[in-house]
PDB file of C-alpha atoms in Angstrom:
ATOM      1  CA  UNK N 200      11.371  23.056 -30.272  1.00 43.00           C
ATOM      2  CA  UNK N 201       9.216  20.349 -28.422  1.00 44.00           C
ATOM      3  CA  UNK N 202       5.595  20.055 -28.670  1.00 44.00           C
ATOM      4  CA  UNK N 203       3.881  21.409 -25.704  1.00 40.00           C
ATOM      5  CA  UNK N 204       3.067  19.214 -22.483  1.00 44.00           C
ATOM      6  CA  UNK N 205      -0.541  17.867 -22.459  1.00 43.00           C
ATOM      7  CA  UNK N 206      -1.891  19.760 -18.708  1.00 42.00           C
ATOM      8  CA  UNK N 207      -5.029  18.122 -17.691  1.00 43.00           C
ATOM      9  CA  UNK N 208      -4.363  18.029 -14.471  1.00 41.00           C
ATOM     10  CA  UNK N 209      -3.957  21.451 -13.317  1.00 35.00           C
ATOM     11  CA  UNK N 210      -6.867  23.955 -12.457  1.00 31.00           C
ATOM     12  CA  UNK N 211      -7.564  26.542 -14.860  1.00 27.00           C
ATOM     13  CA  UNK N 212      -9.621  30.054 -14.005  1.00 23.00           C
ATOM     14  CA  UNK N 213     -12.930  28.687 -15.940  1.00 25.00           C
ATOM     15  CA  UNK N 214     -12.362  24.613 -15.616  1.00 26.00           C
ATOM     16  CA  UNK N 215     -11.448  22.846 -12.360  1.00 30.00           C
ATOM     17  CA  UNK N 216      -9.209  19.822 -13.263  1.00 45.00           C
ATOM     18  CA  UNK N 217     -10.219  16.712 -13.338  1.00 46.00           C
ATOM     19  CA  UNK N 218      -7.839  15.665 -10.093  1.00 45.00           C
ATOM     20  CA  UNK N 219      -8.674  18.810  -7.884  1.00 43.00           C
ATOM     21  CA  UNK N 220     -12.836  17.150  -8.249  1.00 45.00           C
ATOM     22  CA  UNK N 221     -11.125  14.025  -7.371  1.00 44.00           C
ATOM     23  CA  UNK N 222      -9.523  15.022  -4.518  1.00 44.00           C
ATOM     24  CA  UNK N 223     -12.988  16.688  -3.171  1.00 45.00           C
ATOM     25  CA  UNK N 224     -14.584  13.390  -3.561  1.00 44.00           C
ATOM     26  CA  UNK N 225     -12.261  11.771  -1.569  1.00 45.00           C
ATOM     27  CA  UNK N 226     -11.598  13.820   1.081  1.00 42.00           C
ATOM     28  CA  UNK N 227     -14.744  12.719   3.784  1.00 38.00           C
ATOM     29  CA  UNK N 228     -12.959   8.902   3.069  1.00 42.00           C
ATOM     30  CA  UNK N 229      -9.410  10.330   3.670  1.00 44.00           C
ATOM     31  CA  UNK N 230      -9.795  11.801   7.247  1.00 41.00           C
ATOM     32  CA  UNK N 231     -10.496   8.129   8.528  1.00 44.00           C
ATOM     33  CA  UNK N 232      -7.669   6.635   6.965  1.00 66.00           C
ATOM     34  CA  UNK N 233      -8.908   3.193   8.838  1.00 82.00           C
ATOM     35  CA  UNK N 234      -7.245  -0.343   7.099  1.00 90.00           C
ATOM     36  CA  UNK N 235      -7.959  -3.740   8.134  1.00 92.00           C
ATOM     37  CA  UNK N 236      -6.194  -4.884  11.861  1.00 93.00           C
ATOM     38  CA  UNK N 237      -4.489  -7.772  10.647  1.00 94.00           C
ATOM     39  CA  UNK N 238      -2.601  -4.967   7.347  1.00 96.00           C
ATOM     40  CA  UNK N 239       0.726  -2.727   8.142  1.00 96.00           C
ATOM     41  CA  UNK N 240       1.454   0.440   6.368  1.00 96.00           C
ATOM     42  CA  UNK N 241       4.716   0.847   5.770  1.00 97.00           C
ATOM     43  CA  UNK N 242       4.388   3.755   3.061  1.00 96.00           C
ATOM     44  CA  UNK N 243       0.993   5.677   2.494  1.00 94.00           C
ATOM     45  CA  UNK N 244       1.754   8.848   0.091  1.00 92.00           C
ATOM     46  CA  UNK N 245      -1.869  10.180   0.962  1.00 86.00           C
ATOM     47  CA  UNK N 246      -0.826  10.664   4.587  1.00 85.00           C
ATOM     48  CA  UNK N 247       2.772  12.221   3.502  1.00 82.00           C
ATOM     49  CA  UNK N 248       3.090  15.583   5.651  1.00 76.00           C
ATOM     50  CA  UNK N 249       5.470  17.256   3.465  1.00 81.00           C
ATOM     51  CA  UNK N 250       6.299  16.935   0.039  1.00 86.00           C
ATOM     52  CA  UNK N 251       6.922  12.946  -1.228  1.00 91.00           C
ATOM     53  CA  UNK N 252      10.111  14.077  -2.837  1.00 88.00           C
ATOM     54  CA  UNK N 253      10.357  11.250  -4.707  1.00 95.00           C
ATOM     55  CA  UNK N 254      13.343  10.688  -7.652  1.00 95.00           C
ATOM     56  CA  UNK N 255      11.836  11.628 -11.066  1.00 95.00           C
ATOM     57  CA  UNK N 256      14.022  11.355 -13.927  1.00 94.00           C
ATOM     58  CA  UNK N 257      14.083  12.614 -16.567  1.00 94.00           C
ATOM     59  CA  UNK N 258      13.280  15.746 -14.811  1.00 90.00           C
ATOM     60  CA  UNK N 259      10.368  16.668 -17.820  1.00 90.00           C
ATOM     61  CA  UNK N 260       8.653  13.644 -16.833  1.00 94.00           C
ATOM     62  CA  UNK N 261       6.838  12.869 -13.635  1.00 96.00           C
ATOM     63  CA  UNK N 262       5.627  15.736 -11.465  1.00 94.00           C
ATOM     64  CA  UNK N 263       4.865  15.788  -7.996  1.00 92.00           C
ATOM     65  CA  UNK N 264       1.097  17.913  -7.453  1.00 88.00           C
ATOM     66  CA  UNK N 265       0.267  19.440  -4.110  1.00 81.00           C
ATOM     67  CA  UNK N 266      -3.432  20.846  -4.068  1.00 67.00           C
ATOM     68  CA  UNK N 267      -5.898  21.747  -1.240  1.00 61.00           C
ATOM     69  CA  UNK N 268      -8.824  19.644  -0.692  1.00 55.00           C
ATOM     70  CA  UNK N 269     -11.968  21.017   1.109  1.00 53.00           C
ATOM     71  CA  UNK N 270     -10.599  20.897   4.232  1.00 66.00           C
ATOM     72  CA  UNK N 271      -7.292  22.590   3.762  1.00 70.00           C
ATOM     73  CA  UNK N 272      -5.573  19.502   3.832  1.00 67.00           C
ATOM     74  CA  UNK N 273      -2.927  19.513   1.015  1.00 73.00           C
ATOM     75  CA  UNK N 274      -2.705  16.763  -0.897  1.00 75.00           C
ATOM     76  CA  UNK N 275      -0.131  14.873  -3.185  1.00 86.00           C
ATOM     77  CA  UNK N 276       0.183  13.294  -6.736  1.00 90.00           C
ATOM     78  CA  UNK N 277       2.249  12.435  -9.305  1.00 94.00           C
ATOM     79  CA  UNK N 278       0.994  13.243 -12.830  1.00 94.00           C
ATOM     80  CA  UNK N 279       2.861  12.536 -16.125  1.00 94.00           C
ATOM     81  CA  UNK N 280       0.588  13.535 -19.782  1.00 92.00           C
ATOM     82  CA  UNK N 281       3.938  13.770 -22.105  1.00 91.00           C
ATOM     83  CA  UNK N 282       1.960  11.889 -25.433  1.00 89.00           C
ATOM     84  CA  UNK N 283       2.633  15.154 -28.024  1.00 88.00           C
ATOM     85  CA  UNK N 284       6.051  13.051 -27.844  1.00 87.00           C
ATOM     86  CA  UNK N 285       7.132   9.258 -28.727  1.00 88.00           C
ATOM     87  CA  UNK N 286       9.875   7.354 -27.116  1.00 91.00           C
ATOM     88  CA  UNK N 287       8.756   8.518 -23.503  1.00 94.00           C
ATOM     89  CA  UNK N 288      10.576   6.663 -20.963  1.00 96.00           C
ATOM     90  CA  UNK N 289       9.945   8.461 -17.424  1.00 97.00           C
ATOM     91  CA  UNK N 290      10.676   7.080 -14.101  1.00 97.00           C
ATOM     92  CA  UNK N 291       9.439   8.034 -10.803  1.00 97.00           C
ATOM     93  CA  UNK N 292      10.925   6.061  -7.744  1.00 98.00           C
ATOM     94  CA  UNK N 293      10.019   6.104  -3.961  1.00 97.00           C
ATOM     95  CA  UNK N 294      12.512   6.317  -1.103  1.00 96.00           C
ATOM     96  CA  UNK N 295      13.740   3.475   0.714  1.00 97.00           C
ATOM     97  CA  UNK N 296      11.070   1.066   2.027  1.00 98.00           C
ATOM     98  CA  UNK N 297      11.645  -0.676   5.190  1.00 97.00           C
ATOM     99  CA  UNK N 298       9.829  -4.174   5.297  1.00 96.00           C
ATOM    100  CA  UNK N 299      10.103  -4.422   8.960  1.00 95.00           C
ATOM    101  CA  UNK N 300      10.622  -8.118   9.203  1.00 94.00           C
ATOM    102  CA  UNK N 301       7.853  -9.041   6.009  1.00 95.00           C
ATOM    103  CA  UNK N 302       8.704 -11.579   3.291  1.00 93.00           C
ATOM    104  CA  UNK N 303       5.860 -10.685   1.564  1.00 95.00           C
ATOM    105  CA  UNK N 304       4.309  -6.624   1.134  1.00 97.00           C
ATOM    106  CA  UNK N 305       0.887  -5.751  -1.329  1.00 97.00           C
ATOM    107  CA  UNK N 306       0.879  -2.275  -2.832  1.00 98.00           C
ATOM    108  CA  UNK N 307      -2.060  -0.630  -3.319  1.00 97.00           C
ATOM    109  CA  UNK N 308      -2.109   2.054  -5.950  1.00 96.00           C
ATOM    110  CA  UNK N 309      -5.295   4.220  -6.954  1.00 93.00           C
ATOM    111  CA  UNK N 310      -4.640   6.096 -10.644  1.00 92.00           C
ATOM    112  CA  UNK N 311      -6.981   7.866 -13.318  1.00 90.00           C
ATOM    113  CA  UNK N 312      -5.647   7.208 -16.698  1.00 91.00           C
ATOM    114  CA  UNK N 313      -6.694   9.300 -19.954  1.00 88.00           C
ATOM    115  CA  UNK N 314      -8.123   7.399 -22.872  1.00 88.00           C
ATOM    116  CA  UNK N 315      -5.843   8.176 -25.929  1.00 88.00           C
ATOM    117  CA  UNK N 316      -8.815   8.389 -28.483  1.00 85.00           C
ATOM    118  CA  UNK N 317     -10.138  11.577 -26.413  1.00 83.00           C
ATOM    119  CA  UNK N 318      -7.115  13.503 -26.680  1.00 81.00           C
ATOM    120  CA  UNK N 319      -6.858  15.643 -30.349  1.00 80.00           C
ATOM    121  CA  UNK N 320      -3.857  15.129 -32.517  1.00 79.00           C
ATOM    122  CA  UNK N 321      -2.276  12.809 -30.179  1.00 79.00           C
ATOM    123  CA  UNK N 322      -0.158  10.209 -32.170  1.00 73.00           C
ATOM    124  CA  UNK N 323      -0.175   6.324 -31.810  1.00 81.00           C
ATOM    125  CA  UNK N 324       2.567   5.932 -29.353  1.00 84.00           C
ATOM    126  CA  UNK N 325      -0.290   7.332 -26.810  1.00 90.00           C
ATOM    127  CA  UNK N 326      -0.388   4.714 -24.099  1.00 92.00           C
ATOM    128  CA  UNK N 327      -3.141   3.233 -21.586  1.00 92.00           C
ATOM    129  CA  UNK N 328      -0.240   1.485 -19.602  1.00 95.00           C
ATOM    130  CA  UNK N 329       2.262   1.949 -17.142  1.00 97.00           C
ATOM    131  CA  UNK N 330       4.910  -0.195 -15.349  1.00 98.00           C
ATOM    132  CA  UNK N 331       5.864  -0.895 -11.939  1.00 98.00           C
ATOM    133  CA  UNK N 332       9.062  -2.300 -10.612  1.00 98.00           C
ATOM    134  CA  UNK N 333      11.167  -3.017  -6.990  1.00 98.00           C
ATOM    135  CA  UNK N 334      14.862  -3.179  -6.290  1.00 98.00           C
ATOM    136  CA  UNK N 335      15.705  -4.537  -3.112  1.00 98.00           C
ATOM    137  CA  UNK N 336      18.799  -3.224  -1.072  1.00 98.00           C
ATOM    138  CA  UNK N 337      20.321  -2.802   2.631  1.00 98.00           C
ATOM    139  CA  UNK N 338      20.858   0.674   1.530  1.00 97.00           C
ATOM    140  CA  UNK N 339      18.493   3.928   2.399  1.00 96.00           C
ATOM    141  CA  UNK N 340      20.304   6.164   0.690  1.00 95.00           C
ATOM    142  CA  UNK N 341      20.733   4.904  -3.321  1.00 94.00           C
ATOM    143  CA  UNK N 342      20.626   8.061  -5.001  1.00 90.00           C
ATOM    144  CA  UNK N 343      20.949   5.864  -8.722  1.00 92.00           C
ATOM    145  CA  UNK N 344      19.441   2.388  -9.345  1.00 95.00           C
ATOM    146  CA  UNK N 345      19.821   0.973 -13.124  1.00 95.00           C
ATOM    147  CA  UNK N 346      17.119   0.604 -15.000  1.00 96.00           C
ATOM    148  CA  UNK N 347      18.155  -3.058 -15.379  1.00 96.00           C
ATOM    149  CA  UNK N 348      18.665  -3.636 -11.769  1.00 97.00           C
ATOM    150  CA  UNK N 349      14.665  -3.603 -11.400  1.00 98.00           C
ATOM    151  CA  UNK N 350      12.271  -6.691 -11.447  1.00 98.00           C
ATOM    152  CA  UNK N 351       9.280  -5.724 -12.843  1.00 98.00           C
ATOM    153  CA  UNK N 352       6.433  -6.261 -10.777  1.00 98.00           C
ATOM    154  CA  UNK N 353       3.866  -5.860 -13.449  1.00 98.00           C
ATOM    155  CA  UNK N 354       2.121  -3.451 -16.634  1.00 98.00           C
ATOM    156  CA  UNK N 355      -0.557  -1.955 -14.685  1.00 97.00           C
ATOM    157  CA  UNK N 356      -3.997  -1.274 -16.933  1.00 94.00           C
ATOM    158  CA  UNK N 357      -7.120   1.270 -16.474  1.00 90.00           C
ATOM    159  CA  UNK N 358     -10.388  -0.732 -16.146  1.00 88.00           C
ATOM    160  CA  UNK N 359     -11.786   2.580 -16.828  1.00 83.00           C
ATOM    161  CA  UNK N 360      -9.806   4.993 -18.700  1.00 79.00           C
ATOM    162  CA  UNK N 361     -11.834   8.711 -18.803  1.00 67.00           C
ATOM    163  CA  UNK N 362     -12.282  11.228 -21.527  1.00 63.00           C
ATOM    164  CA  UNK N 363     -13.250  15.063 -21.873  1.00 55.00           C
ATOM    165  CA  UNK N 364     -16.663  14.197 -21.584  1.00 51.00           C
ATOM    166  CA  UNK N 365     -16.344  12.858 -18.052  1.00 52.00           C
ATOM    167  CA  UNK N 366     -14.387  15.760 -17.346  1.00 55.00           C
ATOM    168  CA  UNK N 367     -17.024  18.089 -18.642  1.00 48.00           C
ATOM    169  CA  UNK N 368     -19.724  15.706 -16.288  1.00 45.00           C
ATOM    170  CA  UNK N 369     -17.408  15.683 -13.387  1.00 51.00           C
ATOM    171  CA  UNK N 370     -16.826  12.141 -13.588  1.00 51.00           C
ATOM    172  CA  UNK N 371     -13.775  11.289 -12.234  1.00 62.00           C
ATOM    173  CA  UNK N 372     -13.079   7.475 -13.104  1.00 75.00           C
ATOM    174  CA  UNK N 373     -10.299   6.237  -9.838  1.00 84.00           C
ATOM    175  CA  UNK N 374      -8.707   2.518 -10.838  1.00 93.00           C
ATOM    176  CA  UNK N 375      -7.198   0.670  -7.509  1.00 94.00           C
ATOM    177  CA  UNK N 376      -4.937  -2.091  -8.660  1.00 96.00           C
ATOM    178  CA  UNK N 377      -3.293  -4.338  -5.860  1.00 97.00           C
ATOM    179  CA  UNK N 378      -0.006  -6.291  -6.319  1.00 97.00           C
ATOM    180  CA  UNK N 379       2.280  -7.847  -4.114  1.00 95.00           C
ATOM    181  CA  UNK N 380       6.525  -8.937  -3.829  1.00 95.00           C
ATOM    182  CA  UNK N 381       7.501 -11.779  -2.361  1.00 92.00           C
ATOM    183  CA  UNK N 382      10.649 -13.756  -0.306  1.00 92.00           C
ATOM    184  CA  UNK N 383      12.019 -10.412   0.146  1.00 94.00           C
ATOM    185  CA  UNK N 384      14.852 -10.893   2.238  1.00 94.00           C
ATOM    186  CA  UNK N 385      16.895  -7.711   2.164  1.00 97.00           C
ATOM    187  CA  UNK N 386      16.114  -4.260   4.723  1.00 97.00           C
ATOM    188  CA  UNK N 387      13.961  -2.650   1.994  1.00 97.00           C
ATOM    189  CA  UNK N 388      13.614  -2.049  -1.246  1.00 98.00           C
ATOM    190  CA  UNK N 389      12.364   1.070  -4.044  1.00 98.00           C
ATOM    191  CA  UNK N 390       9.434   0.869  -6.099  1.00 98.00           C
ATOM    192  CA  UNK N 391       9.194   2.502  -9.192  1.00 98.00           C
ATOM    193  CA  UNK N 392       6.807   3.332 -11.666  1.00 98.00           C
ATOM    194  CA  UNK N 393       7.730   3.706 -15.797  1.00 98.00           C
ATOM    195  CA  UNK N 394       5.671   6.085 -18.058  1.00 97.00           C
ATOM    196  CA  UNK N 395       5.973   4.921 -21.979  1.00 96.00           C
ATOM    197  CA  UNK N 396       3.496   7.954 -23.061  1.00 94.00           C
ATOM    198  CA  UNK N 397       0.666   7.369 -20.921  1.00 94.00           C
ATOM    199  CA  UNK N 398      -1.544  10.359 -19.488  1.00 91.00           C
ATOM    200  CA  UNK N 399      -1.430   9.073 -15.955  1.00 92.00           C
ATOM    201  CA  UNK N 400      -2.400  10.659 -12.358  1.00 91.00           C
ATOM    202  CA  UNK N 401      -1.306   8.719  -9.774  1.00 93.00           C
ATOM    203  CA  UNK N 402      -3.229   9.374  -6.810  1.00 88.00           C
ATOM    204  CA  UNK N 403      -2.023   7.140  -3.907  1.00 90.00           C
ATOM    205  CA  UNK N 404       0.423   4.724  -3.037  1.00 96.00           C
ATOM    206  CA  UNK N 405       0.399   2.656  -0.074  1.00 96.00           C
ATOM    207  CA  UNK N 406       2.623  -0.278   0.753  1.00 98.00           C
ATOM    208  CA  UNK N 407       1.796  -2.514   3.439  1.00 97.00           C
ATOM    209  CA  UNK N 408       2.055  -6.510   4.708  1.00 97.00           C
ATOM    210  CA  UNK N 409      -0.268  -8.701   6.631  1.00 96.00           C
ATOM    211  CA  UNK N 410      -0.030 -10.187   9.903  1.00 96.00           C
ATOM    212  CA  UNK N 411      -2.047 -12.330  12.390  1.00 96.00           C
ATOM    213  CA  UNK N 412      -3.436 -10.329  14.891  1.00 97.00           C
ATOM    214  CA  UNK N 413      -2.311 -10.894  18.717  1.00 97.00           C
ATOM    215  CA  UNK N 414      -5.690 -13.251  20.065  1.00 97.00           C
ATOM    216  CA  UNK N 415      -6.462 -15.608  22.851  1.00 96.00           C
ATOM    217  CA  UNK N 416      -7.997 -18.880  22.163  1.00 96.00           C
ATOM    218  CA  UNK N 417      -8.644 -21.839  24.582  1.00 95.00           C
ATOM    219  CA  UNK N 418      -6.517 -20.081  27.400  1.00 97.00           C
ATOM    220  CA  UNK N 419      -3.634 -19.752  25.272  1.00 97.00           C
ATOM    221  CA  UNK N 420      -2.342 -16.534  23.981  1.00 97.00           C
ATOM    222  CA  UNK N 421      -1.057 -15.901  20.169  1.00 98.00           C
ATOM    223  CA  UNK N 422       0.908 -13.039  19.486  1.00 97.00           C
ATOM    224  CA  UNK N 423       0.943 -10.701  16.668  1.00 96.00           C
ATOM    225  CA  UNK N 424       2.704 -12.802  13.874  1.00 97.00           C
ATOM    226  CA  UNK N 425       3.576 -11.559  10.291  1.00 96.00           C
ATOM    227  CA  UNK N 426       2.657 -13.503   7.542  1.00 94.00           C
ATOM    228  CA  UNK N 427       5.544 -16.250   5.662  1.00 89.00           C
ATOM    229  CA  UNK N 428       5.702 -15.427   1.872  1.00 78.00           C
ATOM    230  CA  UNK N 429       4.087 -16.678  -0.675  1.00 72.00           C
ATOM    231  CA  UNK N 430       0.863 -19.022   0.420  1.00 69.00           C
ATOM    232  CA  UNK N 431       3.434 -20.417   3.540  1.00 81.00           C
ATOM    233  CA  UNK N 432       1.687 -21.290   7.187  1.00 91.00           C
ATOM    234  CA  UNK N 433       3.593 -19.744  10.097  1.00 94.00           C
ATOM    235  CA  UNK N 434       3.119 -22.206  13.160  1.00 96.00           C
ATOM    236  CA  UNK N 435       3.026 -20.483  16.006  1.00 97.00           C
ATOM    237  CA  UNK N 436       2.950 -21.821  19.502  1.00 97.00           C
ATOM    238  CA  UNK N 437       0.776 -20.129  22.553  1.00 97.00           C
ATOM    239  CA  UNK N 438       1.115 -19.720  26.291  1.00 97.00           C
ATOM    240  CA  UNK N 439      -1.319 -20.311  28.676  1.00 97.00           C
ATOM    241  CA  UNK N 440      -2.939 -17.368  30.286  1.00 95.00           C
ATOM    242  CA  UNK N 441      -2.263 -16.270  33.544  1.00 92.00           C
ATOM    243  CA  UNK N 442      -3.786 -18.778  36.368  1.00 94.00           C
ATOM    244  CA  UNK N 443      -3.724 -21.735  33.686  1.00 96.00           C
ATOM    245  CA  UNK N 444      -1.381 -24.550  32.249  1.00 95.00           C
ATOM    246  CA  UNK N 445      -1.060 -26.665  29.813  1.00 96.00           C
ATOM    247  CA  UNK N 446      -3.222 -29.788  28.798  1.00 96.00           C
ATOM    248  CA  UNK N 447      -2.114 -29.905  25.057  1.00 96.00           C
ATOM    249  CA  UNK N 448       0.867 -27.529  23.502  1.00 97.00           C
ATOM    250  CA  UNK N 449      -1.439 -25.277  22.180  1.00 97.00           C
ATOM    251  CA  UNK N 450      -0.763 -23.870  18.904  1.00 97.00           C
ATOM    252  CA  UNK N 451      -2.215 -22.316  15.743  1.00 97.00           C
ATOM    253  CA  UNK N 452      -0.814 -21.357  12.185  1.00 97.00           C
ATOM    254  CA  UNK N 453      -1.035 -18.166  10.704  1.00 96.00           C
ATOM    255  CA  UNK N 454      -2.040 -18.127   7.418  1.00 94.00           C
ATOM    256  CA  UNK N 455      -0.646 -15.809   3.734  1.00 91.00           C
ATOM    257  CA  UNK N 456      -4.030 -13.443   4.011  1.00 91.00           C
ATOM    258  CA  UNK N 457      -3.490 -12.235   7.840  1.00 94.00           C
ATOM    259  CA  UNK N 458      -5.813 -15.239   9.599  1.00 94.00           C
ATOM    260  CA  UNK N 459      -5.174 -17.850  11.854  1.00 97.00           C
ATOM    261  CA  UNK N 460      -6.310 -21.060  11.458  1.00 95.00           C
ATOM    262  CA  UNK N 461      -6.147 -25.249  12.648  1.00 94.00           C
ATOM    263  CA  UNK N 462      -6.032 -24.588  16.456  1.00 95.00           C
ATOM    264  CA  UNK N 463      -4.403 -27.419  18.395  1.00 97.00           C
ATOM    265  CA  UNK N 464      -4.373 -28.029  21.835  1.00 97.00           C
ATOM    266  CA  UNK N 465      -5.567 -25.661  25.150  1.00 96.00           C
ATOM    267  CA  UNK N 466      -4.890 -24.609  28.659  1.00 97.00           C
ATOM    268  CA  UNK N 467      -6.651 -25.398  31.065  1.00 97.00           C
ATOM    269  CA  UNK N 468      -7.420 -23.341  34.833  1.00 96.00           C
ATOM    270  CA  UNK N 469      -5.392 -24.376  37.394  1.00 95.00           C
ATOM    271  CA  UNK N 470      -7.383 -25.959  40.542  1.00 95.00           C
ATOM    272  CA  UNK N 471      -9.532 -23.491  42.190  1.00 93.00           C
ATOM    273  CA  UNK N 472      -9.820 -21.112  39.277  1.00 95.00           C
ATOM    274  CA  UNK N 473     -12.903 -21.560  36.819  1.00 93.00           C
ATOM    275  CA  UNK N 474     -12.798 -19.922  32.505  1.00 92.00           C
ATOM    276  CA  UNK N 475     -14.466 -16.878  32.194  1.00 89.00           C
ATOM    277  CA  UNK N 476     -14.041 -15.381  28.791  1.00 87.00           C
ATOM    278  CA  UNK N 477     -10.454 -16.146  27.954  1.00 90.00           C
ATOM    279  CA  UNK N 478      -9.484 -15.686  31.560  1.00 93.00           C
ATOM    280  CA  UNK N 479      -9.188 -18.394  34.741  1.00 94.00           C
ATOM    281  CA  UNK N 480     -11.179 -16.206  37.748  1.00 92.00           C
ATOM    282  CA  UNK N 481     -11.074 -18.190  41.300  1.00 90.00           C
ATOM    283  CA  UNK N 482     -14.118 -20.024  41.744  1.00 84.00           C
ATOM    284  CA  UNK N 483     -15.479 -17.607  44.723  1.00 76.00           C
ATOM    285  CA  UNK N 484     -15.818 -14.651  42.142  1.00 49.00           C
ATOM    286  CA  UNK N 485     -12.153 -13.164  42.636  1.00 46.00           C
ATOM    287  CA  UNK N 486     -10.210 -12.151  39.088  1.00 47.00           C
ATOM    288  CA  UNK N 487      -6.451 -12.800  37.993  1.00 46.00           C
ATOM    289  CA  UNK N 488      -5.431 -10.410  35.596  1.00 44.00           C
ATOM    290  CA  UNK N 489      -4.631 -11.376  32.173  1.00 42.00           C
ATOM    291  CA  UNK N 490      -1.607  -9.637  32.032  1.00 39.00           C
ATOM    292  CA  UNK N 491       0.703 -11.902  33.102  1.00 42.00           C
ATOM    293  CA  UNK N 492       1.514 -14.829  31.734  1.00 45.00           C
ATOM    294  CA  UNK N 493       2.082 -18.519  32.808  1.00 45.00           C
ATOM    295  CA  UNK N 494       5.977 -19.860  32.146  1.00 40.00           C
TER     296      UNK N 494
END
């Protein structure tokens, strides 16, 4: 008969877990859900609707946790705590990802991680680790992907691991680790995380890429423009705003973290229009409208 599953995690009648105080912390942070203008989601699990219904195999391993916060708002984890037993190998794997044009996507996870040395009569194959991995494919609907088929990403680490004594202070210690892929070239891809014995909640996911926000500079009009991969510069050319033309090609190049940067060139108002704040206005007070623009 197996040893029993460690559950710290789950709410007891005399102890709330350690995740349910975590989730009331968070929750005054979680209604804004605001992220940087130049970042696109593409996946955020703390914004899923429904259940994540992610693949989880084997099925004693990963399990997905739904729990109401303050609000009423339920919300969703994965927790694995399977370190009564060596030679854990658990696997929990998102759906499809669609990169939406990106060659290059960060994911953000936030985790709380057990430290082995606070758990009684666990034995040495406790970890403090877990893996993450991607497999890129055209197809939405793999219901199997080889464990060799994966490129690891990285081993993902706890800065700050907690133990029953935080849990007994309500001291929930949250780790955010941020990684990115790279020349992805394919419609999506899976990520997928890889328990070796750890005692692991992972909170959120969230997958997103960068992009230079659509701006207007010297007359000229840039539009939204996602990042190259790696550290590459995307040169992007402008047009002149409505009621303008060109004096020098204007152009800019958007840069790996979301920026733009080494303008070249302008527009310049046509005769009998005067700049005004990134627009050309006739000289006698009149105003073009910016939608437009000048071919």
């Amino acid at each position: 008969m197996a040893p029993p599953r460690v559950l710290w995690i789950y709410p007891s009648l005399y102890l709330l877990s350690p995740l349910l105080l975590l989730f009331h912390a968070l929750s005054p942070c979680r209604a804004l859900r605001n992220y940087p203008e130049n970042e696109v989601t593409l996946l955020d699990s703390m914004s899923a609707l429904a259940d994540l219904g992610w693949e989880a195999y084997p099925n004693e391993g990963w399990e997905e946790i739904s729990v109401m916060d303050e609000r009423n708002t339920p919300m969703r984890t994965y927790q694995v705590c399977n370190v009564m037993e060596a030679n854990q190998n658990n696997w929990l794997r998102t759906r499809h990802i669609s990169r939406e044009g990106a060659q290059r996507v960060h994911i953000e996870i936030k985790f709380t991680l057990r430290d082995c040395n606070s758990l009684p009569g666990v034995p040495g194959t406790c970890k403090e680790t877990f893996n993450m991995y991607y497999y890129e494919s055209n197809n939405a609907n793999l219901w199997f992907i080889k464990e060799s088929q994966y490129v690891k990403i990285d081993t993902i680490a706890a800065d700050e691991s907690f133990t029953q004594v935080d849990v007994g202070d309500r001291v929930m210690k949250l780790n955010t680790e941020v990684r990115d892929i790279s020349n992805l070239s394919k419609k999506g891809f899976y990520l997928a995380f890889q328990d070796l014995g750890a005692c692991i909640a992972l909170v959120s996911v969230r997958v997103f890429y960068k992009k230079c926000p659509l701006t207007v500079l010297n007359l000229a009009q840039f539009p939204d423009t996602i990042t190259g991969g790696d550290t590459a510069l995307v040169e992007v050319h402008g047009v002149c705003v409505n009621a303008s033309e060109e004096f020098e090609a204007p152009k800019m190049y958007c840069s790996a973290d979301g920026g733009w940067l080494v303008p070249i060139g302008r527009c310049v108002c046509k005769p009998g229009f005067e700049e005004n704040k990134d627009v050309c206005q006739r000289e006698w007070g009149g105003s073009e409208g910016v939608c437009g623009m000048h071919s």
